[in-house]
PDB file of C-alpha atoms in Angstrom:
ATOM      1  CA  MET N   1      11.729  11.919   0.530  1.00  0.00           C
ATOM      2  CA  LYS N   2       9.511  10.091  -1.925  1.00  0.00           C
ATOM      3  CA  VAL N   3       6.064   8.506  -1.583  1.00  0.00           C
ATOM      4  CA  LEU N   4       5.038   5.852  -4.200  1.00  0.00           C
ATOM      5  CA  LEU N   5       1.294   6.036  -5.154  1.00  0.00           C
ATOM      6  CA  VAL N   6      -0.075   2.695  -6.377  1.00  0.00           C
ATOM      7  CA  ASN N   7      -3.201   3.062  -8.541  1.00  0.00           C
ATOM      8  CA  GLY N   8      -5.070  -0.225  -8.526  1.00  0.00           C
ATOM      9  CA  SER N   9      -7.985   0.918 -10.669  1.00  0.00           C
ATOM     10  CA  PRO N  10      -8.531  -0.278 -14.230  1.00  0.00           C
ATOM     11  CA  HIS N  11      -9.228   3.401 -15.065  1.00  0.00           C
ATOM     12  CA  LYS N  12      -5.890   5.128 -15.136  1.00  0.00           C
ATOM     13  CA  ASN N  13      -7.277   8.652 -14.631  1.00  0.00           C
ATOM     14  CA  GLY N  14     -10.447   7.872 -12.800  1.00  0.00           C
ATOM     15  CA  CYS N  15     -11.675   8.263  -9.192  1.00  0.00           C
ATOM     16  CA  THR N  16      -8.850   6.330  -7.556  1.00  0.00           C
ATOM     17  CA  HIS N  17      -6.255   8.480  -9.434  1.00  0.00           C
ATOM     18  CA  THR N  18      -8.113  11.654  -8.275  1.00  0.00           C
ATOM     19  CA  ALA N  19      -8.142  10.439  -4.667  1.00  0.00           C
ATOM     20  CA  LEU N  20      -4.433   9.730  -4.682  1.00  0.00           C
ATOM     21  CA  GLY N  21      -3.787  13.079  -6.227  1.00  0.00           C
ATOM     22  CA  LEU N  22      -5.617  14.764  -3.297  1.00  0.00           C
ATOM     23  CA  VAL N  23      -3.066  13.324  -0.936  1.00  0.00           C
ATOM     24  CA  ALA N  24      -0.219  14.005  -3.313  1.00  0.00           C
ATOM     25  CA  ASP N  25      -1.081  17.714  -3.491  1.00  0.00           C
ATOM     26  CA  VAL N  26      -0.553  18.035   0.263  1.00  0.00           C
ATOM     27  CA  LEU N  27       2.592  15.947   0.230  1.00  0.00           C
ATOM     28  CA  HIS N  28       4.032  18.316  -2.491  1.00  0.00           C
ATOM     29  CA  GLU N  29       3.218  21.263  -0.266  1.00  0.00           C
ATOM     30  CA  GLU N  30       5.215  19.580   2.496  1.00  0.00           C
ATOM     31  CA  GLY N  31       8.190  19.165   0.195  1.00  0.00           C
ATOM     32  CA  ILE N  32       7.762  15.458  -0.460  1.00  0.00           C
ATOM     33  CA  GLU N  33       8.064  13.986  -3.938  1.00  0.00           C
ATOM     34  CA  THR N  34       5.524  11.505  -5.268  1.00  0.00           C
ATOM     35  CA  GLU N  35       5.334   9.069  -8.208  1.00  0.00           C
ATOM     36  CA  GLU N  36       2.169   7.309  -9.376  1.00  0.00           C
ATOM     37  CA  PHE N  37       2.423   3.653 -10.372  1.00  0.00           C
ATOM     38  CA  TRP N  38      -0.511   2.319 -12.313  1.00  0.00           C
ATOM     39  CA  ILE N  39      -0.872  -1.454 -12.189  1.00  0.00           C
ATOM     40  CA  GLY N  40      -2.538  -1.438 -15.578  1.00  0.00           C
ATOM     41  CA  ILE N  41      -5.258  -3.478 -17.117  1.00  0.00           C
ATOM     42  CA  LYS N  42      -3.468  -6.641 -18.139  1.00  0.00           C
ATOM     43  CA  PRO N  43      -4.673  -9.570 -16.031  1.00  0.00           C
ATOM     44  CA  ILE N  44      -2.468 -10.180 -12.944  1.00  0.00           C
ATOM     45  CA  GLY N  45      -2.601 -13.788 -11.874  1.00  0.00           C
ATOM     46  CA  GLY N  46      -2.638 -14.817  -8.277  1.00  0.00           C
ATOM     47  CA  CYS N  47       0.178 -16.250  -6.186  1.00  0.00           C
ATOM     48  CA  ILE N  48       0.613 -20.028  -6.887  1.00  0.00           C
ATOM     49  CA  ALA N  49       2.784 -20.671  -3.821  1.00  0.00           C
ATOM     50  CA  CYS N  50       5.625 -22.016  -5.981  1.00  0.00           C
ATOM     51  CA  HIS N  51       8.192 -20.405  -3.597  1.00  0.00           C
ATOM     52  CA  GLN N  52      10.492 -19.629  -6.530  1.00  0.00           C
ATOM     53  CA  CYS N  53      10.812 -16.003  -5.080  1.00  0.00           C
ATOM     54  CA  ASP N  54      12.978 -17.601  -2.372  1.00  0.00           C
ATOM     55  CA  LYS N  55      15.632 -18.409  -4.972  1.00  0.00           C
ATOM     56  CA  ARG N  56      15.027 -15.735  -7.692  1.00  0.00           C
ATOM     57  CA  HIS N  57      14.395 -12.749  -5.339  1.00  0.00           C
ATOM     58  CA  ASP N  58      11.512 -11.675  -7.585  1.00  0.00           C
ATOM     59  CA  CYS N  59       8.221 -13.173  -8.663  1.00  0.00           C
ATOM     60  CA  VAL N  60       8.315 -15.948 -11.247  1.00  0.00           C
ATOM     61  CA  PHE N  61       5.588 -14.093 -13.185  1.00  0.00           C
ATOM     62  CA  ASP N  62       7.422 -11.128 -14.635  1.00  0.00           C
ATOM     63  CA  ASP N  63       4.780  -8.484 -14.815  1.00  0.00           C
ATOM     64  CA  ALA N  64       3.696  -5.246 -13.038  1.00  0.00           C
ATOM     65  CA  VAL N  65       4.587  -6.830  -9.655  1.00  0.00           C
ATOM     66  CA  ASN N  66       8.273  -7.050 -10.368  1.00  0.00           C
ATOM     67  CA  VAL N  67       8.435  -3.605 -11.869  1.00  0.00           C
ATOM     68  CA  PHE N  68       6.721  -2.173  -8.756  1.00  0.00           C
ATOM     69  CA  ARG N  69       9.017  -3.967  -6.358  1.00  0.00           C
ATOM     70  CA  LYS N  70      12.063  -2.333  -7.959  1.00  0.00           C
ATOM     71  CA  LYS N  71      10.552   1.088  -7.517  1.00  0.00           C
ATOM     72  CA  ALA N  72       9.400   0.245  -3.973  1.00  0.00           C
ATOM     73  CA  LEU N  73      13.037  -0.207  -2.827  1.00  0.00           C
ATOM     74  CA  GLU N  74      13.657   3.479  -3.498  1.00  0.00           C
ATOM     75  CA  ALA N  75      10.466   4.754  -1.882  1.00  0.00           C
ATOM     76  CA  ASP N  76      10.200   6.135   1.661  1.00  0.00           C
ATOM     77  CA  GLY N  77       6.466   5.622   1.981  1.00  0.00           C
ATOM     78  CA  PHE N  78       3.397   4.321   0.138  1.00  0.00           C
ATOM     79  CA  LEU N  79      -0.208   5.030  -0.751  1.00  0.00           C
ATOM     80  CA  PHE N  80      -2.168   2.132  -2.180  1.00  0.00           C
ATOM     81  CA  GLY N  81      -5.418   3.091  -3.860  1.00  0.00           C
ATOM     82  CA  SER N  82      -8.203   0.860  -5.060  1.00  0.00           C
ATOM     83  CA  PRO N  83     -11.807   1.134  -6.185  1.00  0.00           C
ATOM     84  CA  VAL N  84     -14.422  -1.063  -4.461  1.00  0.00           C
ATOM     85  CA  HIS N  85     -15.604  -4.091  -6.360  1.00  0.00           C
ATOM     86  CA  TYR N  86     -18.254  -6.189  -4.651  1.00  0.00           C
ATOM     87  CA  ALA N  87     -17.404  -4.703  -1.265  1.00  0.00           C
ATOM     88  CA  ALA N  88     -13.721  -5.625  -1.619  1.00  0.00           C
ATOM     89  CA  LEU N  89     -10.560  -4.540  -3.346  1.00  0.00           C
ATOM     90  CA  ALA N  90     -10.464  -4.651  -7.188  1.00  0.00           C
ATOM     91  CA  GLY N  91      -9.555  -8.090  -8.360  1.00  0.00           C
ATOM     92  CA  ASN N  92      -6.278  -7.120 -10.066  1.00  0.00           C
ATOM     93  CA  MET N  93      -5.247  -5.076  -7.051  1.00  0.00           C
ATOM     94  CA  LYS N  94      -5.836  -7.980  -4.725  1.00  0.00           C
ATOM     95  CA  THR N  95      -3.705 -10.392  -6.718  1.00  0.00           C
ATOM     96  CA  PHE N  96      -1.070  -7.600  -7.247  1.00  0.00           C
ATOM     97  CA  LEU N  97      -0.827  -7.094  -3.455  1.00  0.00           C
ATOM     98  CA  ASP N  98      -0.698 -10.804  -2.697  1.00  0.00           C
ATOM     99  CA  ARG N  99       2.278 -11.406  -5.070  1.00  0.00           C
ATOM    100  CA  ALA N 100       4.083  -8.143  -4.348  1.00  0.00           C
ATOM    101  CA  PHE N 101       4.050  -8.483  -0.578  1.00  0.00           C
ATOM    102  CA  TYR N 102       4.659 -12.207  -0.527  1.00  0.00           C
ATOM    103  CA  SER N 103       7.528 -12.253  -3.032  1.00  0.00           C
ATOM    104  CA  GLU N 104       9.132  -9.247  -1.302  1.00  0.00           C
ATOM    105  CA  ALA N 105       8.970 -10.936   2.127  1.00  0.00           C
ATOM    106  CA  ARG N 106      10.198 -14.270   0.859  1.00  0.00           C
ATOM    107  CA  GLY N 107      12.754 -13.112  -1.806  1.00  0.00           C
ATOM    108  CA  ASN N 108      14.106  -9.815  -0.503  1.00  0.00           C
ATOM    109  CA  GLY N 109      13.778  -9.993   3.286  1.00  0.00           C
ATOM    110  CA  ASN N 110      11.060  -7.279   3.225  1.00  0.00           C
ATOM    111  CA  LYS N 111      13.598  -4.542   2.461  1.00  0.00           C
ATOM    112  CA  ALA N 112      11.174  -2.566   0.313  1.00  0.00           C
ATOM    113  CA  PHE N 113       8.483  -2.276   2.995  1.00  0.00           C
ATOM    114  CA  TYR N 114       9.997  -2.628   6.423  1.00  0.00           C
ATOM    115  CA  LEU N 115       9.199   0.333   8.725  1.00  0.00           C
ATOM    116  CA  LYS N 116       8.047   2.398   5.733  1.00  0.00           C
ATOM    117  CA  PRO N 117       4.760   4.381   6.318  1.00  0.00           C
ATOM    118  CA  ALA N 118       1.806   3.185   4.232  1.00  0.00           C
ATOM    119  CA  ALA N 119      -1.829   4.078   3.838  1.00  0.00           C
ATOM    120  CA  ALA N 120      -4.782   2.770   1.963  1.00  0.00           C
ATOM    121  CA  VAL N 121      -7.018   5.081  -0.075  1.00  0.00           C
ATOM    122  CA  ILE N 122     -10.386   3.594  -1.218  1.00  0.00           C
ATOM    123  CA  SER N 123     -12.758   4.874  -3.823  1.00  0.00           C
ATOM    124  CA  ALA N 124     -16.451   3.877  -4.239  1.00  0.00           C
ATOM    125  CA  ARG N 125     -19.719   4.895  -5.721  1.00  0.00           C
ATOM    126  CA  ARG N 126     -21.513   4.270  -2.462  1.00  0.00           C
ATOM    127  CA  ALA N 127     -20.687   1.349  -0.180  1.00  0.00           C
ATOM    128  CA  GLY N 128     -18.102  -1.335   0.642  1.00  0.00           C
ATOM    129  CA  THR N 129     -15.396   1.129   1.485  1.00  0.00           C
ATOM    130  CA  THR N 130     -14.664   0.066   5.014  1.00  0.00           C
ATOM    131  CA  ALA N 131     -14.440  -3.628   4.035  1.00  0.00           C
ATOM    132  CA  ALA N 132     -11.910  -2.820   1.347  1.00  0.00           C
ATOM    133  CA  PHE N 133     -10.047  -0.482   3.738  1.00  0.00           C
ATOM    134  CA  ASP N 134      -9.719  -3.272   6.314  1.00  0.00           C
ATOM    135  CA  GLU N 135      -8.551  -5.727   3.640  1.00  0.00           C
ATOM    136  CA  MET N 136      -5.857  -3.387   2.436  1.00  0.00           C
ATOM    137  CA  ASN N 137      -4.546  -2.498   5.908  1.00  0.00           C
ATOM    138  CA  LYS N 138      -3.791  -6.133   6.661  1.00  0.00           C
ATOM    139  CA  TYR N 139      -0.986  -6.160   4.083  1.00  0.00           C
ATOM    140  CA  PHE N 140       0.797  -3.271   5.832  1.00  0.00           C
ATOM    141  CA  ALA N 141       0.314  -4.709   9.323  1.00  0.00           C
ATOM    142  CA  ILE N 142       1.963  -8.091   8.505  1.00  0.00           C
ATOM    143  CA  GLN N 143       4.995  -6.408   6.963  1.00  0.00           C
ATOM    144  CA  GLU N 144       5.823  -4.090   9.976  1.00  0.00           C
ATOM    145  CA  MET N 145       4.801  -0.908   8.162  1.00  0.00           C
ATOM    146  CA  PRO N 146       3.482   2.022  10.198  1.00  0.00           C
ATOM    147  CA  ILE N 147      -0.097   2.581   9.059  1.00  0.00           C
ATOM    148  CA  VAL N 148      -0.834   6.268   8.549  1.00  0.00           C
ATOM    149  CA  SER N 149      -4.336   7.326   9.564  1.00  0.00           C
ATOM    150  CA  SER N 150      -6.625  10.382   9.129  1.00  0.00           C
ATOM    151  CA  ARG N 151      -9.587  11.751  11.011  1.00  0.00           C
ATOM    152  CA  TYR N 152     -11.824   9.312   9.216  1.00  0.00           C
ATOM    153  CA  TRP N 153     -11.354   6.185   7.101  1.00  0.00           C
ATOM    154  CA  ASN N 154      -9.491   7.033   3.921  1.00  0.00           C
ATOM    155  CA  GLN N 155     -12.270   6.980   1.473  1.00  0.00           C
ATOM    156  CA  VAL N 156     -13.987   9.098  -1.189  1.00  0.00           C
ATOM    157  CA  HIS N 157     -17.278   8.629  -3.032  1.00  0.00           C
ATOM    158  CA  GLY N 158     -18.303   9.353  -6.507  1.00  0.00           C
ATOM    159  CA  THR N 159     -18.748   7.748  -9.974  1.00  0.00           C
ATOM    160  CA  THR N 160     -16.506  10.275 -11.764  1.00  0.00           C
ATOM    161  CA  ALA N 161     -13.380  12.258 -10.908  1.00  0.00           C
ATOM    162  CA  GLU N 162     -15.504  15.356 -10.802  1.00  0.00           C
ATOM    163  CA  GLU N 163     -17.876  13.826  -8.218  1.00  0.00           C
ATOM    164  CA  VAL N 164     -15.023  12.808  -6.041  1.00  0.00           C
ATOM    165  CA  LEU N 165     -13.877  16.392  -5.777  1.00  0.00           C
ATOM    166  CA  LYS N 166     -17.394  17.360  -4.609  1.00  0.00           C
ATOM    167  CA  ASP N 167     -17.163  14.850  -1.652  1.00  0.00           C
ATOM    168  CA  LYS N 168     -16.136  17.577   0.834  1.00  0.00           C
ATOM    169  CA  GLU N 169     -15.537  15.282   3.714  1.00  0.00           C
ATOM    170  CA  GLY N 170     -13.631  12.784   1.568  1.00  0.00           C
ATOM    171  CA  VAL N 171     -11.328  15.601   0.292  1.00  0.00           C
ATOM    172  CA  TRP N 172     -10.761  16.824   3.821  1.00  0.00           C
ATOM    173  CA  THR N 173      -9.979  13.327   5.018  1.00  0.00           C
ATOM    174  CA  LEU N 174      -7.385  12.818   2.357  1.00  0.00           C
ATOM    175  CA  HIS N 175      -5.819  16.145   2.992  1.00  0.00           C
ATOM    176  CA  VAL N 176      -5.459  15.254   6.650  1.00  0.00           C
ATOM    177  CA  LEU N 177      -3.935  11.978   5.611  1.00  0.00           C
ATOM    178  CA  GLY N 178      -1.325  13.798   3.538  1.00  0.00           C
ATOM    179  CA  ARG N 179      -0.373  16.052   6.461  1.00  0.00           C
ATOM    180  CA  ASN N 180      -0.081  13.036   8.770  1.00  0.00           C
ATOM    181  CA  MET N 181       2.018  11.071   6.380  1.00  0.00           C
ATOM    182  CA  ALA N 182       4.311  14.110   5.772  1.00  0.00           C
ATOM    183  CA  TYR N 183       4.772  14.522   9.575  1.00  0.00           C
ATOM    184  CA  LEU N 184       5.617  10.917  10.063  1.00  0.00           C
ATOM    185  CA  LEU N 185       8.096  10.791   7.189  1.00  0.00           C
ATOM    186  CA  LYS N 186       9.794  13.886   8.494  1.00  0.00           C
ATOM    187  CA  ALA N 187       9.913  12.499  12.033  1.00  0.00           C
ATOM    188  CA  MET N 188      11.519   9.269  10.729  1.00  0.00           C
ATOM    189  CA  GLU N 189      14.051  11.327   8.813  1.00  0.00           C
ATOM    190  CA  LEU N 190      15.041  13.138  11.985  1.00  0.00           C
ATOM    191  CA  ALA N 191      15.379   9.840  13.765  1.00  0.00           C
ATOM    192  CA  LYS N 192      17.633   8.569  11.060  1.00  0.00           C
ATOM    193  CA  LYS N 193      19.840  11.654  11.288  1.00  0.00           C
ATOM    194  CA  ALA N 194      20.017  11.197  15.140  1.00  0.00           C
ATOM    195  CA  ASN N 195      21.233   7.616  14.493  1.00  0.00           C
ATOM    196  CA  LEU N 196      18.283   6.160  16.364  1.00  0.00           C
ATOM    197  CA  ALA N 197      18.564   2.373  16.074  1.00  0.00           C
ATOM    198  CA  GLN N 198      15.777   0.503  14.454  1.00  0.00           C
ATOM    199  CA  PRO N 199      13.869  -2.063  16.630  1.00  0.00           C
ATOM    200  CA  LYS N 200      15.715  -5.125  17.640  1.00  0.00           C
ATOM    201  CA  LYS N 201      14.771  -8.031  15.486  1.00  0.00           C
ATOM    202  CA  GLU N 202      12.881 -10.846  17.280  1.00  0.00           C
ATOM    203  CA  PRO N 203      13.624 -14.430  16.136  1.00  0.00           C
ATOM    204  CA  ALA N 204      10.845 -15.769  14.023  1.00  0.00           C
ATOM    205  CA  ALA N 205       8.461 -18.452  15.362  1.00  0.00           C
ATOM    206  CA  PHE N 206       5.917 -20.121  13.154  1.00  0.00           C
ATOM    207  CA  MET N 207       3.363 -22.810  13.959  1.00  0.00           C
ATOM    208  CA  ASN N 208      -0.023 -24.102  12.996  1.00  0.00           C
ATOM    209  CA  PHE N 209      -2.817 -25.046  15.351  1.00  0.00           C
ATOM    210  CA  ILE N 210      -2.459 -28.820  15.163  1.00  0.00           C
ATOM    211  CA  HIS N 211      -0.939 -30.021  18.520  1.00  0.00           C
ATOM    212  CA  GLY N 212       0.202 -33.458  19.492  1.00  0.00           C
ATOM    213  CA  GLU N 213       3.074 -35.516  20.653  1.00  0.00           C
ATOM    214  CA  GLU N 214       5.870 -36.295  18.235  1.00  0.00           C
ATOM    215  CA  ALA N 215       5.911 -39.916  17.035  1.00  0.00           C
TER     216      ALA N 215
END
């Protein structure tokens, strides 16, 4: 089993990397492999709703998003980490998630994410963590991904990697998160070996909120 760690910070080895590493340490203890994917510092443009992913099966902008989606197909679970910028996700991480999740749903039938456990890990100097945490979880919820929780919201505080490690409650929270994710992954592996069928697919129904009689 393998968990893909997505580092959405502009600092490759900073606080977000350290936070993801705290979860990874526990996953390794539990016999689960991890790989960290850094989205990098090149600007990642937002989705332009061109719907080319319907035909191409990847995003029309060939950057970190498409590289990640190929790796995501082989992963069994995900950790998405981001620093807090203005009480929200980092800008590059937000546009990365928009395009990764949208193009995967439209162009690949959500194969990379469907029923795969996911968790958000948020790093901040002081505030804005819960707003960013809520923002991140919405991506998982709309793609039918089991959201892994801990005994507190998955967040750490500090301005340096060294300070993050001094956040005793944050370290504890992420260790608990690692145990819970390992348990869920192992439970799902047992379900697969027992040939437990996945949930029956419901037919899609889409609408807006404009009602009226047809002309």
